[in-house]
Amino acid sequence: MKRIAVYAGSFDPVTYGHIDIIKRAVRIFDSVIVAVAHNTGKNPLFGLAERVAMLKKAPRGIRNVKIEDFAGLAVDYVSQCGANVLIRGLRMVSDFEYEFQMALTNRKLNEKIETIFLMPNEAYSYLSSTLIKEAAILGADVSDFVPAFIGKRLKAKLKSKVWTR
Ligand code: ADP
């Protein structure tokens, strides 16, 4: 039986931290579906299609990974994919409380789905899409955090839009 896992998130935009998690996940599972959430409570800078397109281009040379999008509950989407594993990334202790709450809520919603946490390389453990966007707004060079093409898109997007948190 194929072991399929779903890595769900907003990916607004995908960072080297997310890519690190994807690379770790494909070593464990036969197939990894990266699922970009339609409904994110985070007022995304990039639209759904843009977030999906960036993810399709970013993790280069990785096989066994599919990029999809989903609406509704993550656990429902995991079931629809024929999977029983939801992957999340854990950066620091500060992630723990929220992720712990979400994992237990998801378990209550569907006890067949197991949440698995992967930790990125420590070099990426402080990266967040939110901070990268804030730094980019203030004119920072974000090339250590995201692939070059995403850095360009961030600049272009920020020029054309006033972003509110
Ligand atoms: P969400 O809005 O669902 O938190 P994100 O795109 O912000 O979506 O993150 C998706 C998942 O990836 C979350 O589990 C988050 O903790 C994790 N993640 C985000 N940034 C990193 C990083 N730098 N390293 C490892 N995991 C990360």
PDB file of C-alpha atoms and ligand atoms in Angstrom:
ATOM      1  CA  MET A   1       0.000   0.000   0.000  1.00  0.00           C
ATOM      2  CA  LYS A   2       1.260   3.454  -0.907  1.00  0.00           C
ATOM      3  CA  ARG A   3       2.016   5.687   2.044  1.00  0.00           C
ATOM      4  CA  ILE A   4       0.594   9.106   1.245  1.00  0.00           C
ATOM      5  CA  ALA A   5       0.949  12.214   3.429  1.00  0.00           C
ATOM      6  CA  VAL A   6      -0.554  15.665   3.081  1.00  0.00           C
ATOM      7  CA  TYR A   7       1.437  18.758   4.058  1.00  0.00           C
ATOM      8  CA  ALA A   8      -1.114  21.538   4.470  1.00  0.00           C
ATOM      9  CA  GLY A   9      -0.648  25.265   4.973  1.00  0.00           C
ATOM     10  CA  SER A  10      -1.069  28.748   3.582  1.00  0.00           C
ATOM     11  CA  PHE A  11       2.352  28.997   1.904  1.00  0.00           C
ATOM     12  CA  ASP A  12       2.095  32.776   1.503  1.00  0.00           C
ATOM     13  CA  PRO A  13       4.713  32.490   0.040  1.00  0.00           C
ATOM     14  CA  VAL A  14       6.614  29.203   0.217  1.00  0.00           C
ATOM     15  CA  THR A  15       9.971  29.618   1.997  1.00  0.00           C
ATOM     16  CA  TYR A  16      13.147  27.543   2.292  1.00  0.00           C
ATOM     17  CA  GLY A  17      11.698  26.294   5.593  1.00  0.00           C
ATOM     18  CA  HIS A  18       8.659  24.783   3.853  1.00  0.00           C
ATOM     19  CA  ILE A  19      10.889  23.312   1.137  1.00  0.00           C
ATOM     20  CA  ASP A  20      13.074  21.704   3.806  1.00  0.00           C
ATOM     21  CA  ILE A  21       9.999  20.041   5.325  1.00  0.00           C
ATOM     22  CA  ILE A  22       8.855  18.792   1.900  1.00  0.00           C
ATOM     23  CA  LYS A  23      12.299  17.241   1.284  1.00  0.00           C
ATOM     24  CA  ARG A  24      12.180  15.447   4.632  1.00  0.00           C
ATOM     25  CA  ALA A  25       8.627  14.226   4.034  1.00  0.00           C
ATOM     26  CA  VAL A  26       9.366  12.673   0.631  1.00  0.00           C
ATOM     27  CA  ARG A  27      12.080  10.562   2.269  1.00  0.00           C
ATOM     28  CA  ILE A  28       9.512   8.994   4.565  1.00  0.00           C
ATOM     29  CA  PHE A  29       6.410   8.740   2.369  1.00  0.00           C
ATOM     30  CA  ASP A  30       5.840   7.303  -1.112  1.00  0.00           C
ATOM     31  CA  SER A  31       3.888  10.349  -2.087  1.00  0.00           C
ATOM     32  CA  VAL A  32       3.501  13.796  -0.527  1.00  0.00           C
ATOM     33  CA  ILE A  33       0.678  16.147  -1.421  1.00  0.00           C
ATOM     34  CA  VAL A  34       1.390  19.763  -0.569  1.00  0.00           C
ATOM     35  CA  ALA A  35      -2.051  21.254  -0.016  1.00  0.00           C
ATOM     36  CA  VAL A  36      -2.519  25.000  -0.192  1.00  0.00           C
ATOM     37  CA  ALA A  37      -5.444  26.232   1.872  1.00  0.00           C
ATOM     38  CA  HIS A  38      -8.143  28.349   0.218  1.00  0.00           C
ATOM     39  CA  ASN A  39      -9.370  29.634   3.520  1.00  0.00           C
ATOM     40  CA  THR A  40      -6.622  31.033   5.592  1.00  0.00           C
ATOM     41  CA  GLY A  41      -7.442  33.429   8.378  1.00  0.00           C
ATOM     42  CA  LYS A  42      -4.248  35.300   7.598  1.00  0.00           C
ATOM     43  CA  ASN A  43      -5.280  37.788   4.876  1.00  0.00           C
ATOM     44  CA  PRO A  44      -2.853  36.353   2.335  1.00  0.00           C
ATOM     45  CA  LEU A  45      -0.689  38.619   0.205  1.00  0.00           C
ATOM     46  CA  PHE A  46      -0.743  36.163  -2.695  1.00  0.00           C
ATOM     47  CA  GLY A  47      -3.913  34.722  -4.181  1.00  0.00           C
ATOM     48  CA  LEU A  48      -4.487  30.972  -4.147  1.00  0.00           C
ATOM     49  CA  ALA A  49      -3.390  30.445  -7.773  1.00  0.00           C
ATOM     50  CA  GLU A  50      -0.188  32.404  -7.151  1.00  0.00           C
ATOM     51  CA  ARG A  51       0.661  30.441  -4.005  1.00  0.00           C
ATOM     52  CA  VAL A  52       0.089  27.158  -5.873  1.00  0.00           C
ATOM     53  CA  ALA A  53       2.146  28.304  -8.882  1.00  0.00           C
ATOM     54  CA  MET A  54       5.083  29.329  -6.670  1.00  0.00           C
ATOM     55  CA  LEU A  55       5.030  25.964  -4.912  1.00  0.00           C
ATOM     56  CA  LYS A  56       4.999  24.145  -8.244  1.00  0.00           C
ATOM     57  CA  LYS A  57       8.162  25.947  -9.239  1.00  0.00           C
ATOM     58  CA  ALA A  58      10.023  26.068  -5.924  1.00  0.00           C
ATOM     59  CA  PRO A  59      10.916  22.561  -4.710  1.00  0.00           C
ATOM     60  CA  ARG A  60      12.941  21.602  -7.778  1.00  0.00           C
ATOM     61  CA  GLY A  61      13.965  18.081  -8.602  1.00  0.00           C
ATOM     62  CA  ILE A  62      11.846  16.464  -5.915  1.00  0.00           C
ATOM     63  CA  ARG A  63       9.897  13.476  -7.091  1.00  0.00           C
ATOM     64  CA  ASN A  64       6.784  12.095  -5.422  1.00  0.00           C
ATOM     65  CA  VAL A  65       5.410  15.509  -4.599  1.00  0.00           C
ATOM     66  CA  LYS A  66       2.152  16.937  -5.894  1.00  0.00           C
ATOM     67  CA  ILE A  67       0.896  20.454  -5.315  1.00  0.00           C
ATOM     68  CA  GLU A  68      -2.843  20.844  -4.839  1.00  0.00           C
ATOM     69  CA  ASP A  69      -5.249  23.231  -3.188  1.00  0.00           C
ATOM     70  CA  PHE A  70      -8.094  22.526  -0.840  1.00  0.00           C
ATOM     71  CA  ALA A  71     -11.089  24.195   0.756  1.00  0.00           C
ATOM     72  CA  GLY A  72     -12.682  23.181   4.023  1.00  0.00           C
ATOM     73  CA  LEU A  73     -11.239  21.017   6.748  1.00  0.00           C
ATOM     74  CA  ALA A  74      -7.704  19.716   6.315  1.00  0.00           C
ATOM     75  CA  VAL A  75      -8.671  16.331   7.804  1.00  0.00           C
ATOM     76  CA  ASP A  76     -11.445  15.942   5.212  1.00  0.00           C
ATOM     77  CA  TYR A  77      -8.989  16.719   2.451  1.00  0.00           C
ATOM     78  CA  VAL A  78      -6.488  14.184   3.836  1.00  0.00           C
ATOM     79  CA  SER A  79      -9.201  11.489   3.718  1.00  0.00           C
ATOM     80  CA  GLN A  80     -10.209  12.465   0.193  1.00  0.00           C
ATOM     81  CA  CYS A  81      -6.591  11.940  -0.861  1.00  0.00           C
ATOM     82  CA  GLY A  82      -6.666   8.393   0.493  1.00  0.00           C
ATOM     83  CA  ALA A  83      -4.123   9.400   3.122  1.00  0.00           C
ATOM     84  CA  ASN A  84      -4.104   9.213   6.900  1.00  0.00           C
ATOM     85  CA  VAL A  85      -1.176  11.485   7.710  1.00  0.00           C
ATOM     86  CA  LEU A  86      -1.163  15.248   8.030  1.00  0.00           C
ATOM     87  CA  ILE A  87       2.293  16.802   8.116  1.00  0.00           C
ATOM     88  CA  ARG A  88       3.075  20.042   9.886  1.00  0.00           C
ATOM     89  CA  GLY A  89       6.381  21.788  10.449  1.00  0.00           C
ATOM     90  CA  LEU A  90       7.592  22.650  13.932  1.00  0.00           C
ATOM     91  CA  ARG A  91      10.074  25.451  14.171  1.00  0.00           C
ATOM     92  CA  MET A  92      10.363  26.513  17.749  1.00  0.00           C
ATOM     93  CA  VAL A  93       8.670  26.048  21.066  1.00  0.00           C
ATOM     94  CA  SER A  94       6.493  29.005  20.134  1.00  0.00           C
ATOM     95  CA  ASP A  95       4.861  26.917  17.377  1.00  0.00           C
ATOM     96  CA  PHE A  96       4.119  24.139  19.781  1.00  0.00           C
ATOM     97  CA  GLU A  97       1.048  25.453  21.549  1.00  0.00           C
ATOM     98  CA  TYR A  98      -0.868  26.325  18.401  1.00  0.00           C
ATOM     99  CA  GLU A  99       0.174  23.172  16.574  1.00  0.00           C
ATOM    100  CA  PHE A 100      -0.647  21.002  19.599  1.00  0.00           C
ATOM    101  CA  GLN A 101      -4.124  22.523  19.828  1.00  0.00           C
ATOM    102  CA  MET A 102      -4.698  22.074  16.134  1.00  0.00           C
ATOM    103  CA  ALA A 103      -3.449  18.480  16.098  1.00  0.00           C
ATOM    104  CA  LEU A 104      -5.756  17.543  18.978  1.00  0.00           C
ATOM    105  CA  THR A 105      -8.701  19.339  17.376  1.00  0.00           C
ATOM    106  CA  ASN A 106      -8.033  17.527  14.118  1.00  0.00           C
ATOM    107  CA  ARG A 107      -7.831  14.228  15.995  1.00  0.00           C
ATOM    108  CA  LYS A 108     -11.226  14.959  17.525  1.00  0.00           C
ATOM    109  CA  LEU A 109     -12.618  15.713  14.067  1.00  0.00           C
ATOM    110  CA  ASN A 110     -11.197  12.542  12.569  1.00  0.00           C
ATOM    111  CA  GLU A 111      -9.317  10.135  14.781  1.00  0.00           C
ATOM    112  CA  LYS A 112      -8.030   8.136  11.808  1.00  0.00           C
ATOM    113  CA  ILE A 113      -5.807  11.015  10.719  1.00  0.00           C
ATOM    114  CA  GLU A 114      -2.454  11.253  12.471  1.00  0.00           C
ATOM    115  CA  THR A 115      -0.545  14.544  12.577  1.00  0.00           C
ATOM    116  CA  ILE A 116       3.193  14.158  12.153  1.00  0.00           C
ATOM    117  CA  PHE A 117       5.573  17.006  12.948  1.00  0.00           C
ATOM    118  CA  LEU A 118       8.848  17.454  11.145  1.00  0.00           C
ATOM    119  CA  MET A 119      11.568  19.868  12.196  1.00  0.00           C
ATOM    120  CA  PRO A 120      13.478  21.835   9.599  1.00  0.00           C
ATOM    121  CA  ASN A 121      17.220  22.335   9.515  1.00  0.00           C
ATOM    122  CA  GLU A 122      18.020  24.818  12.281  1.00  0.00           C
ATOM    123  CA  ALA A 123      19.105  27.314   9.627  1.00  0.00           C
ATOM    124  CA  TYR A 124      15.419  27.655   8.705  1.00  0.00           C
ATOM    125  CA  SER A 125      13.890  27.276  12.121  1.00  0.00           C
ATOM    126  CA  TYR A 126      13.321  31.003  12.554  1.00  0.00           C
ATOM    127  CA  LEU A 127      11.843  31.624   9.093  1.00  0.00           C
ATOM    128  CA  SER A 128       8.219  32.555   8.695  1.00  0.00           C
ATOM    129  CA  SER A 129       6.337  33.775   5.648  1.00  0.00           C
ATOM    130  CA  THR A 130       4.938  36.620   7.741  1.00  0.00           C
ATOM    131  CA  LEU A 131       8.341  37.938   8.806  1.00  0.00           C
ATOM    132  CA  ILE A 132       9.713  37.588   5.302  1.00  0.00           C
ATOM    133  CA  LYS A 133       6.843  39.689   3.952  1.00  0.00           C
ATOM    134  CA  GLU A 134       7.421  42.306   6.635  1.00  0.00           C
ATOM    135  CA  ALA A 135      11.145  42.416   5.883  1.00  0.00           C
ATOM    136  CA  ALA A 136      10.469  42.642   2.135  1.00  0.00           C
ATOM    137  CA  ILE A 137       8.082  45.574   2.682  1.00  0.00           C
ATOM    138  CA  LEU A 138      10.885  47.394   4.475  1.00  0.00           C
ATOM    139  CA  GLY A 139      13.220  46.743   1.561  1.00  0.00           C
ATOM    140  CA  ALA A 140      15.261  43.815   2.964  1.00  0.00           C
ATOM    141  CA  ASP A 141      17.105  41.352   0.776  1.00  0.00           C
ATOM    142  CA  VAL A 142      15.192  38.101   1.320  1.00  0.00           C
ATOM    143  CA  SER A 143      17.363  35.895  -0.885  1.00  0.00           C
ATOM    144  CA  ASP A 144      18.472  33.738   2.080  1.00  0.00           C
ATOM    145  CA  PHE A 145      14.849  32.945   2.884  1.00  0.00           C
ATOM    146  CA  VAL A 146      13.066  32.306  -0.408  1.00  0.00           C
ATOM    147  CA  PRO A 147      14.114  31.280  -3.946  1.00  0.00           C
ATOM    148  CA  ALA A 148      15.144  34.228  -6.131  1.00  0.00           C
ATOM    149  CA  PHE A 149      12.011  34.165  -8.299  1.00  0.00           C
ATOM    150  CA  ILE A 150       9.840  34.466  -5.202  1.00  0.00           C
ATOM    151  CA  GLY A 151      11.898  37.413  -3.974  1.00  0.00           C
ATOM    152  CA  LYS A 152      11.143  39.122  -7.291  1.00  0.00           C
ATOM    153  CA  ARG A 153       7.451  38.341  -7.054  1.00  0.00           C
ATOM    154  CA  LEU A 154       7.372  39.686  -3.528  1.00  0.00           C
ATOM    155  CA  LYS A 155       8.889  42.961  -4.663  1.00  0.00           C
ATOM    156  CA  ALA A 156       6.493  43.267  -7.582  1.00  0.00           C
ATOM    157  CA  LYS A 157       3.498  42.396  -5.439  1.00  0.00           C
ATOM    158  CA  LEU A 158       4.409  44.830  -2.702  1.00  0.00           C
ATOM    159  CA  LYS A 159       4.762  47.616  -5.246  1.00  0.00           C
ATOM    160  CA  SER A 160       1.290  46.981  -6.576  1.00  0.00           C
ATOM    161  CA  LYS A 161      -0.522  46.456  -3.316  1.00  0.00           C
ATOM    162  CA  VAL A 162      -0.811  47.967   0.108  1.00  0.00           C
ATOM    163  CA  TRP A 163      -0.722  44.959   2.373  1.00  0.00           C
ATOM    164  CA  THR A 164      -2.608  44.990   5.625  1.00  0.00           C
ATOM    165  CA  ARG A 165      -2.036  42.364   8.249  1.00  0.00           C
TER     166      ARG A 165
HETATM  167  P1  ADP B   1      -0.482  27.835   8.278  1.00  0.00           P
HETATM  168  O1  ADP B   1      -1.183  29.097   7.959  1.00  0.00           O
HETATM  169  O2  ADP B   1      -1.334  26.618   8.147  1.00  0.00           O
HETATM  170  O3  ADP B   1       0.312  27.856   9.578  1.00  0.00           O
HETATM  171  P2  ADP B   1       2.022  28.103   6.880  1.00  0.00           P
HETATM  172  O4  ADP B   1       2.251  28.149   5.413  1.00  0.00           O
HETATM  173  O5  ADP B   1       2.393  29.330   7.668  1.00  0.00           O
HETATM  174  O6  ADP B   1       0.537  27.686   7.068  1.00  0.00           O
HETATM  175  O7  ADP B   1       2.803  26.871   7.470  1.00  0.00           O
HETATM  176  C1  ADP B   1       2.490  25.560   7.091  1.00  0.00           C
HETATM  177  C2  ADP B   1       3.220  24.611   8.020  1.00  0.00           C
HETATM  178  O8  ADP B   1       4.620  24.763   7.795  1.00  0.00           O
HETATM  179  C3  ADP B   1       2.995  24.906   9.501  1.00  0.00           C
HETATM  180  O9  ADP B   1       3.006  23.670  10.189  1.00  0.00           O
HETATM  181  C4  ADP B   1       4.183  25.722   9.890  1.00  0.00           C
HETATM  182  O10 ADP B   1       4.512  25.574  11.258  1.00  0.00           O
HETATM  183  C5  ADP B   1       5.248  25.116   8.997  1.00  0.00           C
HETATM  184  N1  ADP B   1       6.336  26.045   8.715  1.00  0.00           N
HETATM  185  C6  ADP B   1       6.267  27.351   8.364  1.00  0.00           C
HETATM  186  N2  ADP B   1       7.492  27.893   8.222  1.00  0.00           N
HETATM  187  C7  ADP B   1       8.364  26.893   8.505  1.00  0.00           C
HETATM  188  C8  ADP B   1       9.797  26.815   8.592  1.00  0.00           C
HETATM  189  N3  ADP B   1      10.585  27.870   8.390  1.00  0.00           N
HETATM  190  N4  ADP B   1      10.327  25.620   8.902  1.00  0.00           N
HETATM  191  C9  ADP B   1       9.533  24.559   9.154  1.00  0.00           C
HETATM  192  N5  ADP B   1       8.207  24.557   9.121  1.00  0.00           N
HETATM  193  C10 ADP B   1       7.615  25.702   8.809  1.00  0.00           C
END
